[in-house]
C-alpha positions as a printed NumPy array, in Angstrom:
array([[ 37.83 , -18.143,  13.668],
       [ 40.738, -16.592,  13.003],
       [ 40.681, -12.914,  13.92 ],
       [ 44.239, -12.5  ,  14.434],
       [ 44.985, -11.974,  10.609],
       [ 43.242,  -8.623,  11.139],
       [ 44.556,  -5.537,  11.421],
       [ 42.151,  -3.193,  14.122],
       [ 41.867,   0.613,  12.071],
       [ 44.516,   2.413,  14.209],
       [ 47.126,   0.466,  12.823],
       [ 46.013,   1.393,   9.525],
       [ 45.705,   4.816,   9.532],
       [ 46.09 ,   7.587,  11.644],
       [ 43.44 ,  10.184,  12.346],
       [ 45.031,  13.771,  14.014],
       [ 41.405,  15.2  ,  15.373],
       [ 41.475,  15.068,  18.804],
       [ 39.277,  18.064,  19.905],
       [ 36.163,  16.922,  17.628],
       [ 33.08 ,  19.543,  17.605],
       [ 30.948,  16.797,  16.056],
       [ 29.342,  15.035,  18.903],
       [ 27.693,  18.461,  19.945],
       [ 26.246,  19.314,  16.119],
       [ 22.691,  18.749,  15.105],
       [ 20.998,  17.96 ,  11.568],
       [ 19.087,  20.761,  11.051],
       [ 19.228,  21.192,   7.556],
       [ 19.316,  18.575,   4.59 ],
       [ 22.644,  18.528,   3.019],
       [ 22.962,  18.462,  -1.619],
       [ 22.097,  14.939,  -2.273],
       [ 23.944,  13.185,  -4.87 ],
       [ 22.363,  10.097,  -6.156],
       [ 25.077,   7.275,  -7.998],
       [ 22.37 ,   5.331,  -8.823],
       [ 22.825,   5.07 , -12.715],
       [ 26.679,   4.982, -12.285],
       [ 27.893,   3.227,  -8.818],
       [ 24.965,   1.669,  -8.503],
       [ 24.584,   0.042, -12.226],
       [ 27.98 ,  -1.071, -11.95 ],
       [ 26.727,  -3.716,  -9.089],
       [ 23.966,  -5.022, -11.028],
       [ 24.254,  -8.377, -12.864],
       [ 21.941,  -7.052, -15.386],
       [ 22.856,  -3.395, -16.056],
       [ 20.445,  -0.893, -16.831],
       [ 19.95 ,  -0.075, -20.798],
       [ 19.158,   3.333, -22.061],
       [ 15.002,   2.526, -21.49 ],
       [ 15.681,   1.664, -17.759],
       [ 18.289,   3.998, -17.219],
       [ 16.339,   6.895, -18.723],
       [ 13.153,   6.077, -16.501],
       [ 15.536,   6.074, -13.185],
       [ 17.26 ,   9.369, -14.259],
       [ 13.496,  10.606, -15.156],
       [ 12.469,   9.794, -11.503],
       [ 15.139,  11.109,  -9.964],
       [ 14.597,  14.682, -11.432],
       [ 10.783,  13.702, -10.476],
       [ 11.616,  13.16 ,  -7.032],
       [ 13.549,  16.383,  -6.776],
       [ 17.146,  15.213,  -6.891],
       [ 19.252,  18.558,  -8.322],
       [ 22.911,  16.948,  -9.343],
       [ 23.044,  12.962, -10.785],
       [ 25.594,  11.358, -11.609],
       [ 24.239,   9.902, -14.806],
       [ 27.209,   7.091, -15.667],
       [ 30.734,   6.404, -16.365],
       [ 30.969,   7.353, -20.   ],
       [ 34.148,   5.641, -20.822],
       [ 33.739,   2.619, -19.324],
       [ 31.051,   1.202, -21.905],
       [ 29.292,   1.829, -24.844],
       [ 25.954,   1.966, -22.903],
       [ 27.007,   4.673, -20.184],
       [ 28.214,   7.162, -23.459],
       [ 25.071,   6.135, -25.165],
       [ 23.03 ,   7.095, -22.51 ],
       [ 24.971,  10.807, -21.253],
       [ 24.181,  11.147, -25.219],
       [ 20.689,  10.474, -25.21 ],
       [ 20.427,  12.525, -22.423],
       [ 21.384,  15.844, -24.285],
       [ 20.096,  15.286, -27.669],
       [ 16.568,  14.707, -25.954],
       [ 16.712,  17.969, -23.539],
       [ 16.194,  15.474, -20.581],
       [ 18.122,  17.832, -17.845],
       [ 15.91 ,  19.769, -16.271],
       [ 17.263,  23.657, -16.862],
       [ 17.708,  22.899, -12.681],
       [ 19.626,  19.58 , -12.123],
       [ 23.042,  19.044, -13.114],
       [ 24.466,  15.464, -14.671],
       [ 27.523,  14.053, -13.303],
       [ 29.801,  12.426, -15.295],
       [ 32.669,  10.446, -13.78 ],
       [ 36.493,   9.287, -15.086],
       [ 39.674,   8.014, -14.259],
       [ 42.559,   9.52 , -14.341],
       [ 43.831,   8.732, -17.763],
       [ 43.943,  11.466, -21.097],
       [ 42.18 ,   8.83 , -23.611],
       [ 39.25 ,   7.63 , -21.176],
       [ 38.986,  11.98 , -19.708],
       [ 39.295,  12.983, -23.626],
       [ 36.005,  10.306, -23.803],
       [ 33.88 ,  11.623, -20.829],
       [ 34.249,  14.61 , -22.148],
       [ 33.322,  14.005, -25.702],
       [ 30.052,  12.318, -23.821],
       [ 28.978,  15.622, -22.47 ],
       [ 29.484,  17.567, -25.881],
       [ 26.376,  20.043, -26.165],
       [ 25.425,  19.669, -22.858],
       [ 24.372,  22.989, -20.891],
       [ 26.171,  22.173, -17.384],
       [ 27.665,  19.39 , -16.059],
       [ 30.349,  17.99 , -13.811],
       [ 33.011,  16.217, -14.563],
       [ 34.03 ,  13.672, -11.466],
       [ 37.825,  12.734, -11.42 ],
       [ 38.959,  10.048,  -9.005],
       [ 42.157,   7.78 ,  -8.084],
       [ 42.803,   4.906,  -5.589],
       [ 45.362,   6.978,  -2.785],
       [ 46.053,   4.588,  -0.034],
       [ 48.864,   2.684,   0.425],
       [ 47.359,  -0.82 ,  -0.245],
       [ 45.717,   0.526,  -3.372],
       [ 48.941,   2.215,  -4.556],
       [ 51.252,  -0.914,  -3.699],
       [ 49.246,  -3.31 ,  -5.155],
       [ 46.691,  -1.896,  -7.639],
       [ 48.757,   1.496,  -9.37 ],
       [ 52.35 ,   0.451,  -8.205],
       [ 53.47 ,   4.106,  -7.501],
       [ 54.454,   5.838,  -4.523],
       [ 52.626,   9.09 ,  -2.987],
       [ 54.935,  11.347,  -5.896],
       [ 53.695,   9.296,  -8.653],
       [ 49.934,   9.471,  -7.854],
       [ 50.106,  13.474,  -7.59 ],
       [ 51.524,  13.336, -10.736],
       [ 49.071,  11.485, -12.113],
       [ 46.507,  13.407, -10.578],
       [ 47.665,  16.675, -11.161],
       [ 48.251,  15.739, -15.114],
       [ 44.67 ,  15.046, -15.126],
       [ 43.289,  17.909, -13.539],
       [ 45.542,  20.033, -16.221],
       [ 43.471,  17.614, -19.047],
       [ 40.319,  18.587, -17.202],
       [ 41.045,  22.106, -17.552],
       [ 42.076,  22.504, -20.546],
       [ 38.858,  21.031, -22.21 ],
       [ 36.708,  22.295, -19.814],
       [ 34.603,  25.442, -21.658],
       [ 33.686,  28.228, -19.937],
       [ 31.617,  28.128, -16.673],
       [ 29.503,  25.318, -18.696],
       [ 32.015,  22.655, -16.581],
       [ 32.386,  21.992, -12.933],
       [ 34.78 ,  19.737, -11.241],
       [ 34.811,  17.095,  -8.648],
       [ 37.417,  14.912,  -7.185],
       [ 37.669,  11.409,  -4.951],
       [ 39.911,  10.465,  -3.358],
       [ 39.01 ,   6.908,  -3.805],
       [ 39.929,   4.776,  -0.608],
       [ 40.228,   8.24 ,   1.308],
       [ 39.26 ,   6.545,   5.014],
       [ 42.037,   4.571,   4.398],
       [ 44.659,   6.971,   2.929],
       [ 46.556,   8.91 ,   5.371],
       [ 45.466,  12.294,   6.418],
       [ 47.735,  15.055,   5.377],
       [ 48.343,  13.363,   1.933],
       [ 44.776,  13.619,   1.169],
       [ 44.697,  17.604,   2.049],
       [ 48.145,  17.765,  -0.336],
       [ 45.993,  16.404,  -3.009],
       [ 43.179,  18.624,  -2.542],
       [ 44.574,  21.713,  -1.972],
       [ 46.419,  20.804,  -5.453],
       [ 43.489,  20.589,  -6.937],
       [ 41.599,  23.359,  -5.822],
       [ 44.509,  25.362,  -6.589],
       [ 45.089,  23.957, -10.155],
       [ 40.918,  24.17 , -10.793],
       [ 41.063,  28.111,  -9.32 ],
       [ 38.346,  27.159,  -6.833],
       [ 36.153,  29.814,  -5.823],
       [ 32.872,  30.571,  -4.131],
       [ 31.202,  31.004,  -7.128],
       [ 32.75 ,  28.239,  -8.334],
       [ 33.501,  25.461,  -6.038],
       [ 34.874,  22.379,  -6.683],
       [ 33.344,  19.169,  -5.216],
       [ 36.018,  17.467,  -2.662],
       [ 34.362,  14.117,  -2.749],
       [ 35.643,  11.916,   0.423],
       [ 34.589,   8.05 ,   0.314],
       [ 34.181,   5.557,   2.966],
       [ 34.83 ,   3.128,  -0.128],
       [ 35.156,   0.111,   2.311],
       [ 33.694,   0.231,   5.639],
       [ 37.225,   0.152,   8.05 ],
       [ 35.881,   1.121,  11.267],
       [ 32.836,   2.805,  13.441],
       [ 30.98 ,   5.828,  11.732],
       [ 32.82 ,   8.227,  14.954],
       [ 36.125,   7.27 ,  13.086],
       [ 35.186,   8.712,   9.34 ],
       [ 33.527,  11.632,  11.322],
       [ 36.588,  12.55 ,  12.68 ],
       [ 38.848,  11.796,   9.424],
       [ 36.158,  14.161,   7.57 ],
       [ 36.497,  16.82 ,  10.669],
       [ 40.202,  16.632,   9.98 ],
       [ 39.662,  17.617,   6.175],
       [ 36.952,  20.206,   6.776],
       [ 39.389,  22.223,   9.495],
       [ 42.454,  21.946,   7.125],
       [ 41.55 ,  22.466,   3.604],
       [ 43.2  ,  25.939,   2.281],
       [ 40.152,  26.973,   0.103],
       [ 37.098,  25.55 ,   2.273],
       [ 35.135,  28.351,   1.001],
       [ 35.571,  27.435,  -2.471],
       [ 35.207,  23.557,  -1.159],
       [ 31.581,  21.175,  -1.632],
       [ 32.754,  18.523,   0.929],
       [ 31.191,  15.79 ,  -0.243],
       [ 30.571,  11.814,   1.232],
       [ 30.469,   8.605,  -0.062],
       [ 30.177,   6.089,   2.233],
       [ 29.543,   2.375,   1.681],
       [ 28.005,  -0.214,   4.34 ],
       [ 31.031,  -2.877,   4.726],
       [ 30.306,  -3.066,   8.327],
       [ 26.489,  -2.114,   7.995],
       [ 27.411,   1.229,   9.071],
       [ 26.529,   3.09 ,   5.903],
       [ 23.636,   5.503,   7.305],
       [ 25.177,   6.23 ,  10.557],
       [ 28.611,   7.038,   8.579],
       [ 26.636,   9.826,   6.583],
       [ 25.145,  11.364,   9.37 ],
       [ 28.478,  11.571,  11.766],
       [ 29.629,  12.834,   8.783],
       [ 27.753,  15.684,   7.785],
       [ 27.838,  16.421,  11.831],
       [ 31.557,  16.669,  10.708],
       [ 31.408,  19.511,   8.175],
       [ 30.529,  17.509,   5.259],
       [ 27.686,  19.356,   2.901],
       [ 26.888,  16.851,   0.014],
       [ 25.795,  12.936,   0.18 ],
       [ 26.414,  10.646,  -2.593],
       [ 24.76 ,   7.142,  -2.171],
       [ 21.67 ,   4.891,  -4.217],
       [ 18.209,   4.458,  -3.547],
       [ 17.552,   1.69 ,  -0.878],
       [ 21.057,   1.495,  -0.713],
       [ 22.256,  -0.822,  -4.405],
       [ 25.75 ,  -1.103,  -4.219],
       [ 28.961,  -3.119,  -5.037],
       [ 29.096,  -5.817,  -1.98 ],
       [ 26.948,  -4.559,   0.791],
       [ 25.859,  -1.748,  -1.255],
       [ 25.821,   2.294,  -1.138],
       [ 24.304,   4.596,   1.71 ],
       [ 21.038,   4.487,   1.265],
       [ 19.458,   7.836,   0.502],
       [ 16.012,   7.247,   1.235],
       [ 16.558,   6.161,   4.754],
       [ 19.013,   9.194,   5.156],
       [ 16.428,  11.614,   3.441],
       [ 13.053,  10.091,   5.609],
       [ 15.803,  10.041,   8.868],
       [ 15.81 ,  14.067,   8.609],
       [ 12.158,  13.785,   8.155],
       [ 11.268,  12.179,  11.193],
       [ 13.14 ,  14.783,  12.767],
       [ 11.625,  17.783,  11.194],
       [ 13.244,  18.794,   9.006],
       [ 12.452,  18.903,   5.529],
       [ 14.661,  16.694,   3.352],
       [ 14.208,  18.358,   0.306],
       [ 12.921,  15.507,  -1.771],
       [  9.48 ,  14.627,  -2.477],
       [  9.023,  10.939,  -0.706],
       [  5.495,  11.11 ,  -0.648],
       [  4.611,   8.336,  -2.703],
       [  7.73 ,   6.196,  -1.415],
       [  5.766,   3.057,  -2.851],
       [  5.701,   4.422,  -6.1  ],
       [  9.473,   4.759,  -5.646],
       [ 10.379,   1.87 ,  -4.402],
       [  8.737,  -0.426,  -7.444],
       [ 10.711,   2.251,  -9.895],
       [ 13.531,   1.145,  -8.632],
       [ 12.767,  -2.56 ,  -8.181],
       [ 12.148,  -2.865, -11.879],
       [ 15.266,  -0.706, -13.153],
       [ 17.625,  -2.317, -10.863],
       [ 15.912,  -5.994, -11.084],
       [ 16.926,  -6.503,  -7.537],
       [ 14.193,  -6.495,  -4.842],
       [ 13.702,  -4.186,  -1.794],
       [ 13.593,  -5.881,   1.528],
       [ 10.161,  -5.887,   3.604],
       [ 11.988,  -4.748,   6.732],
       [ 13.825,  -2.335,   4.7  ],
       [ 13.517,   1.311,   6.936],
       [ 10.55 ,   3.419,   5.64 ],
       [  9.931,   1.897,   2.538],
       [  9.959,  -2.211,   3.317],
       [  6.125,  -3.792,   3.034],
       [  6.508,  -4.541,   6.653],
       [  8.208,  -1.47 ,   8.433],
       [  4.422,  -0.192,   9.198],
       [  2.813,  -3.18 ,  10.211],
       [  2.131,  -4.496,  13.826],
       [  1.367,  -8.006,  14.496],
       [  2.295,  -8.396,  18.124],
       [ -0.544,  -7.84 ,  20.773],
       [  1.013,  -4.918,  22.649],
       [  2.451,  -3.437,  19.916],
       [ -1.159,  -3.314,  18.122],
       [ -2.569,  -2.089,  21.177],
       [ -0.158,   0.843,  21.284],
       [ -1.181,   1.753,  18.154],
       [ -4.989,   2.153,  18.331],
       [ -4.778,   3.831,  21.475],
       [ -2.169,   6.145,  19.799],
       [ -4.014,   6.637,  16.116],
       [ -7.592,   7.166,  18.588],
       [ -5.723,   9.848,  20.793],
       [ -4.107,  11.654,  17.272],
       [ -7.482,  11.609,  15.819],
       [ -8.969,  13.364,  19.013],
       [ -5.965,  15.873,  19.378],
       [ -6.44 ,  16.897,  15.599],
       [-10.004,  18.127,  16.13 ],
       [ -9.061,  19.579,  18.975],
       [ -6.422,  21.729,  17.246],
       [ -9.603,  22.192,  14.867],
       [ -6.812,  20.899,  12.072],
       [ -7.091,  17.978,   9.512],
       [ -5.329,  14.277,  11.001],
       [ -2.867,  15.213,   8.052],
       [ -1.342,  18.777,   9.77 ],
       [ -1.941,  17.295,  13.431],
       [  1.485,  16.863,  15.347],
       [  2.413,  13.32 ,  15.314],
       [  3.04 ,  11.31 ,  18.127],
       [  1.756,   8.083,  18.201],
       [  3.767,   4.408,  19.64 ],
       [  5.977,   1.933,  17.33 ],
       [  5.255,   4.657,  14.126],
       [  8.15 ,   7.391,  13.944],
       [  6.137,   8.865,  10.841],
       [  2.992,   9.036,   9.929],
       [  2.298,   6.149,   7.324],
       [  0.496,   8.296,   5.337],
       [  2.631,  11.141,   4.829],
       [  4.671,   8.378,   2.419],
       [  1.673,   7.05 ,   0.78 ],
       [  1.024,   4.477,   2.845],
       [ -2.532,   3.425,   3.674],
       [ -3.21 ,   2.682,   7.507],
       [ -5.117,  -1.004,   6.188],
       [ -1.323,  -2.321,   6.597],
       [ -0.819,  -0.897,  10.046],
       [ -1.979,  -3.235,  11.955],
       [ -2.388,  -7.231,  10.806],
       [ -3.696, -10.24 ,  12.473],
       [ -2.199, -13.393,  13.526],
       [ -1.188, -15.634,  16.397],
       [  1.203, -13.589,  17.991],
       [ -1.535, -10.403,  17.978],
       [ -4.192,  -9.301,  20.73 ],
       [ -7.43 ,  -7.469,  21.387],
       [ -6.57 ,  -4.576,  20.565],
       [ -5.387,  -5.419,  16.96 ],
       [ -8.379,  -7.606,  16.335],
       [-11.011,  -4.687,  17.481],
       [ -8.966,  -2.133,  15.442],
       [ -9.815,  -3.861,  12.542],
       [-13.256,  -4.547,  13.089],
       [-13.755,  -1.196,  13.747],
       [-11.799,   0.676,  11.272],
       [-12.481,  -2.234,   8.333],
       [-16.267,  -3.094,   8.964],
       [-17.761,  -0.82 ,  11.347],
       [-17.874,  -2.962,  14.293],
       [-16.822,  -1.196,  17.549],
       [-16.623,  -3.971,  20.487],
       [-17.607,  -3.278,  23.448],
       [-14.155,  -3.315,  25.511],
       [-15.451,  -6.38 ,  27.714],
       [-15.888,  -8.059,  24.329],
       [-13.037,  -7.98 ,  22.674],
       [-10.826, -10.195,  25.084],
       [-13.191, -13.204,  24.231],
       [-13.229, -12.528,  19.976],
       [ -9.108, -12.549,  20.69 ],
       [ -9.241, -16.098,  22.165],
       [-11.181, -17.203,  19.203],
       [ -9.448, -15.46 ,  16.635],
       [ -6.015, -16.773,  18.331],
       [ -7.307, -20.424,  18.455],
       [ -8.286, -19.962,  14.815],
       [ -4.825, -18.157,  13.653],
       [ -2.74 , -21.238,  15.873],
       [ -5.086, -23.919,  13.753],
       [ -3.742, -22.341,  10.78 ],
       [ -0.87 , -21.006,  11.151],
       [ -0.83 , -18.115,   8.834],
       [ -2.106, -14.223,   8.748],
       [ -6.033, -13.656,   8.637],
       [ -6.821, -10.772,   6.845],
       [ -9.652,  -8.131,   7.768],
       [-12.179, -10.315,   5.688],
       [-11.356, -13.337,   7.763],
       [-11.759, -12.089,  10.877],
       [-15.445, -10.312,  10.051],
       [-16.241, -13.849,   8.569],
       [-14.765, -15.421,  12.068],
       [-16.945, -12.649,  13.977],
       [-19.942, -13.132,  12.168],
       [-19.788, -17.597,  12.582],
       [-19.061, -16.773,  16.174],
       [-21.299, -14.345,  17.461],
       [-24.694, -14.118,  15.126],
       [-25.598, -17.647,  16.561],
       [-29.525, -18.704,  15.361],
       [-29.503, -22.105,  17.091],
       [-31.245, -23.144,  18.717],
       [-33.421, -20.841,  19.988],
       [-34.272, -19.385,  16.269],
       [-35.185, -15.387,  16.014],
       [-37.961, -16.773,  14.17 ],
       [-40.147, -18.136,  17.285],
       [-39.438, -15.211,  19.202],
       [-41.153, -12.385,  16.601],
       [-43.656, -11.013,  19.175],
       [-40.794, -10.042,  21.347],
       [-39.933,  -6.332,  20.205],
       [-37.592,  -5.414,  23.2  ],
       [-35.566,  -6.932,  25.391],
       [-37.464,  -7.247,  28.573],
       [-40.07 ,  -8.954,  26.188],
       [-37.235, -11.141,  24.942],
       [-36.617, -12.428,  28.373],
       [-39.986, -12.506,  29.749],
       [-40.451, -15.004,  26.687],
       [-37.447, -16.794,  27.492],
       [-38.714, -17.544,  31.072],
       [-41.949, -18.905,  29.726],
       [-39.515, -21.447,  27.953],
       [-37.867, -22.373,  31.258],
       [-34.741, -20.694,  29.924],
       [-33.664, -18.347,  33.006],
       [-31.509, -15.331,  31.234],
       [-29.629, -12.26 ,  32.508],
       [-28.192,  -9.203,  30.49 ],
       [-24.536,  -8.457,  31.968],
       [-23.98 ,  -5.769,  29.264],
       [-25.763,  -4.677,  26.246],
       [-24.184,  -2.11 ,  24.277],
       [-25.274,  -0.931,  21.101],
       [-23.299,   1.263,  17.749],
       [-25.511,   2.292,  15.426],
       [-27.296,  -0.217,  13.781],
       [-24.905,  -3.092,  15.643],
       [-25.825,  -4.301,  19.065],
       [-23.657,  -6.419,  21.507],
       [-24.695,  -8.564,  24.625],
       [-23.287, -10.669,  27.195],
       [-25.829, -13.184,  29.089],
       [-25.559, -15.481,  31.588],
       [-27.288, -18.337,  31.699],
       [-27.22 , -20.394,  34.428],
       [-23.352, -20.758,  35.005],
       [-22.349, -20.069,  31.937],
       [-21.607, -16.332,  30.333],
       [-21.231, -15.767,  26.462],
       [-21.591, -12.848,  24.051],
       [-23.766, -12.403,  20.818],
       [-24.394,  -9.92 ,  18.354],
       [-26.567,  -8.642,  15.623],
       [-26.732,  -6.384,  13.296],
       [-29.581,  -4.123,  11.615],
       [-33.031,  -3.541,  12.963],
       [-33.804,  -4.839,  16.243],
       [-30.353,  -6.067,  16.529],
       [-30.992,  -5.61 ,  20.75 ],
       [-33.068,  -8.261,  20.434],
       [-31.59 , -10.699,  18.481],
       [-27.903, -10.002,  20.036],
       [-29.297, -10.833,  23.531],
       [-30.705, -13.941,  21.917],
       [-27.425, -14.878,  20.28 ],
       [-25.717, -14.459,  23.277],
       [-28.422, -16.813,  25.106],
       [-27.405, -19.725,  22.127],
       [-23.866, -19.484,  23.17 ],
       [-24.327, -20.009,  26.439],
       [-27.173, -22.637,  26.109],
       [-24.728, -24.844,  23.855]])
C-alpha cells in the first residue's frame, strides 16, 4: 500500500501547547449537549427526514432532555425552512430549549435563515466557513485576508438583523483541527468583539474535528491552545464537534472537554457524513458509568434507539456501546459465569444495605451499568449456545423456570445442552433448554413411577428396587421447593434425574435410576 502519499499531522499543522493541564483533569460534570441530528445528521441520509420525521426526532429530543438543537439548515432546502417554520407556528420549543439554526457565510442565504426563525422566541443563529489552507486554496480560493473579510461581513449581517436579546450567535470554524492556530484565535476574537460577547451573553466558539487528522491527545491540545488564548473566554461557550474519520470520535470529545471545552455537538448513535458524528449517547451513558449524571434521561435507551432507527432509516448496530441488542448479552461460559455469581452477590448486598436491587451500588463482571437502569430486561443478559457453560445454562433455569440445580448437576445438563447447541448450530432460547431439561432428566422408562406407587419415600423406593434385583445408591438428593434432584449410582454407572411436584423425591431418585440403567 502506498503510505508514502501521506502526510503524518505535524506537517500539517502546528499545535503551540506544550505544558498541557489536560491529562490530569477529570469528567465530573456533563458538559451543554448539542444534538445536529436534524441538520448534520439529515444531511448524510440518502433519504432525508420530512417535516413528520423530523418533527418526531426534534419532539424526542426535547423528550429526552436535550436544551439547545440545532433544528436544520434553513437555506439549504425547502424542507429545512419548512420545518424551522413549522416549528414556531406550532409552539413546538419548549419555553426551555433553544433551536439552532445554521448558515454560511453569504448575505442572501443569512438574510434566509433568518427569515426562517421570524416569530420565534430565542434562537441561535450558527455561522461557519472552511479556514484551512486546503479548504481556502482549493474550495474558497482566498487567502487568510479574504476569509476574515468574509467572515467579518457576515457577522456585521448577523448583527444587524439580529433583534434584541431574542438572537444568540455561534461560529465554526469549519476544518479548525486543520487550520493553523493563531489564525483561528484572530477569527474569534473578531468575532466576539464584533458580536459584544459577554457573560450574559456569550457567543458559542464552535471548534470541529471536521475530519479526523490525528489521535484525540492532538485536538485536546489544539482546543487547550484556544481555551488559554481567547481574549473574551468569559464571554466564550467553547464548543466541539468532532467527527470519527479515524474511529476516534468519542475519545476526541472527552480529551476535549478535559481541554476546556464546555459544549458537545454530535448525533444520536453517531449518523454522520462518512464515518459519522460523535455519538452522544455513548458520550452521555460514558459519564454515567462513571457517576455522574449526564443530564439526559436514557432510561428507556430502547425506546430511543427505534426513534431514531425509523427517522433516520439507517439501522443501529447490535454491538453498538450501550444501546446495540447485543452489548448486554453473554454467551461465553466464563463470561456467563461471572455474571450470575455477580447479579447473586448484588442481590445479597442490596438486602443487606436493606435497599431495593435498583439503589444498590453496582458492581457486578462484564456489565459496566446496570441493564436495567436503560430499560433493559436481564432475560437478554445471559443467552445460550455452544460457546456457553454451566453457569449460563443454570442461570436460566433458575431465573426463567424456577429450577435451581444442584451445583454437582449442572456440569452434566452443560454437556447435554452443548452437544445439543453443536448439533444445531444456533442459539437455544430459555424455552429450549427447559424442554432439553425436562427430555433429559424426567426419564419414566423403564422402570415406570406407575409400578412403584406403594413406595412413598425414598428408602421405600430403594428397598423396592432391591426386591427387583436393581442395586441403587443416592449420591445426592437435593430438593427446591416443589423440584427435587438426584444422582444414583447404579452399579458402575452414575446419572441424575429429576421431578417435579408432589413426591418429586421419589420419582427424581427413580429417574435418575432409568438413566443409569439405560
Amino acid at each position: 500500500m502506498p503510505y508514502h502519499r501521506y502526510r503524518p499531522f505535524h506537517e500539517r499543522v502546528r499545535v503551540p501547547v506544550t505544558d498541557r493541564s489536560w491529562p490530569s483533569a477529570r469528567l465530573e460534570r456533563a458538559p451543554l449537549w448539542a444534538p445536529v441530528d436534524l441538520r448534520d445528521g439529515n444531511q448524510a441520509l440518502a433519504e432525508p427526514m420530512d417535516t413528520p420525521r423530523k418533527r418526531r426526532f426534534f419532539d424526542l429530543l426535547t423528550a429526552t432532555g436535550f436544551k439547545e438543537i440545532e433544528v436544520g439548515y434553513p437555506s439549504a432546502s425547502r424542507t429545512d425552512f419548512d420545518f424551522v417554520r413549522h416549528l414556531t407556528a406550532s409552539g413546538a420549543v419548549p419555553d426551555d430549549v433553544t433551536p439552532v439554526v445554521f448558515t454560511p457565510a453569504r448575505p442572501e442565504l443569512i438574510d434566509r435563515t433568518f427569515e426562517a426563525i421570524e416569530g420565534m422566541p430565542r434562537a441561535v443563529v450558527h455561522l461557519y466557513i472552511a479556514t484551512s489552507p486546503v479548504w481556502r486554496e482549493t474550495v474558497l480560493g482566498r487567502d487568510r485576508a479574504g476569509i476574515r473579510r468574509t467572515v467579518r461581513h457576515a457577522a456585521e449581517r448577523m448583527a444587524r438583523r439580529a433583534r434584541g436579546d431574542a438572537v444568540r450567535f455561534q461560529f465554526s470554524p469549519e476544518t479548525f483541527n486543520l487550520t493553523e492556530p493563531d489564525f483561528v484565535l484572530e477569527l474569534c476574537d473578531d468575532l466576539t468583539r464584533l458580536w459584544d460577547a459577554s457573560p450574559d451573553r456569550p457567543v458559542t466558539l464552535n471548534l470541529p474535528a471536521t475530519v479526523e487528522i490525528a489521535t484525540p491527545n492532538v485536538y485536546a491540545d489544539q482546543i487547550e491552545y484556544v481555551h488559554r488564548n481567547l481574549a473574551r473566554r468569559d464571554a466564550v461557550i467553547l464548543s466541539v464537534h468532532p467527527h470519527n474519520d479515524r474511529g476516534t470520535g468519542v475519545a476526541c470529545a472527552e480529551l476535549a472537554v478535559l481541554a476546556g471545552a464546555q459544549r458537545v455537538e454530535g448525533c444520536l448513535f453517531g449518523n454522520g457524513e462518512r464515518t459519522g458524528n460523535v455519538d452522544l449517547v455513548t458520550l452521555a451513558l460514558n459519564l454515567y458509568a462513571q457517576g455522574v449524571d449526564p443530564m439526559i434521561d436514557l432510561s428507556d435507551l430502547d425506546a430511543v434507539r427505534d426513534a431514531v432507527v425509523e427517522c433516520n432509516r439507517l439501522p443501529v448496530h447490535p454491538r453498538h456501546p450501550y444501546a446495540g441488542e447485543l452489548v448486554h448479552t453473554a454467551f461465553s461460559g466464563t463470561h456467563q459465569d461471572a455474571i450470575g455469581k455477580g447479579l447473586a452477590r448484588h442481590a445479597r448486598n442490596a438486602a443487606e444495605l436493606g435497599v431495593p436491587e435498583a439503589e444498590a451500588p453496582w458492581s457486578v463482571p462484564y456489565l459496566p451499568i446496570d441493564p436495567a437502569d436503560v430499560g433493559r430486561s436481564y432475560e437478554a443478559v445471559i443467552r445460550v449456545n455452544s460457546q456457553s457453560g454451566k453457569g449460563g445454562v443454570a442461570y436460566l433455569l433458575r431465573t426463567r423456570h424456577g429450577l435451581d440445580l444442584p451445583a454437582r448437576m449442572r456440569p452434566d445438563f452443560s454437556r447435554v445442552v452443548q452437544e445439543a447447541a453443536d448439533d444445531d448450530g444456533r442459539e437455544l432460547t430459555a424455552s429450549a433448554l427447559y424442554a432439553l431439561f425436562r427430555d433429559t432428566y424426567l426419564a419414566e422408562e423403564p422402570l415406570k413411577p406407575s409400578e412403584f406407587e406403594d413406595a412413598g419415600t425414598v428408602p421405600e423406593l430403594l428397598a423396592a428396587l432391591a426386591g427387583r434385583g436393581v442395586d441403587a445408591e443416592v449420591v445426592e438428593l437435593a430438593e427446591d421447593g416443589t423440584d427435587a434432584f438426584a444422582e444414583c449410582r447404579v452399579g458402575a454407572a452414575v446419572a441424575w434425574g429429576a421431578a417435579e411436584g408432589a413426591g418429586a423425591a421419589v420419582r427424581a431418585v427413580l429417574a435418575a435410576v432409568n438413566r443409569a440403567c439405560r
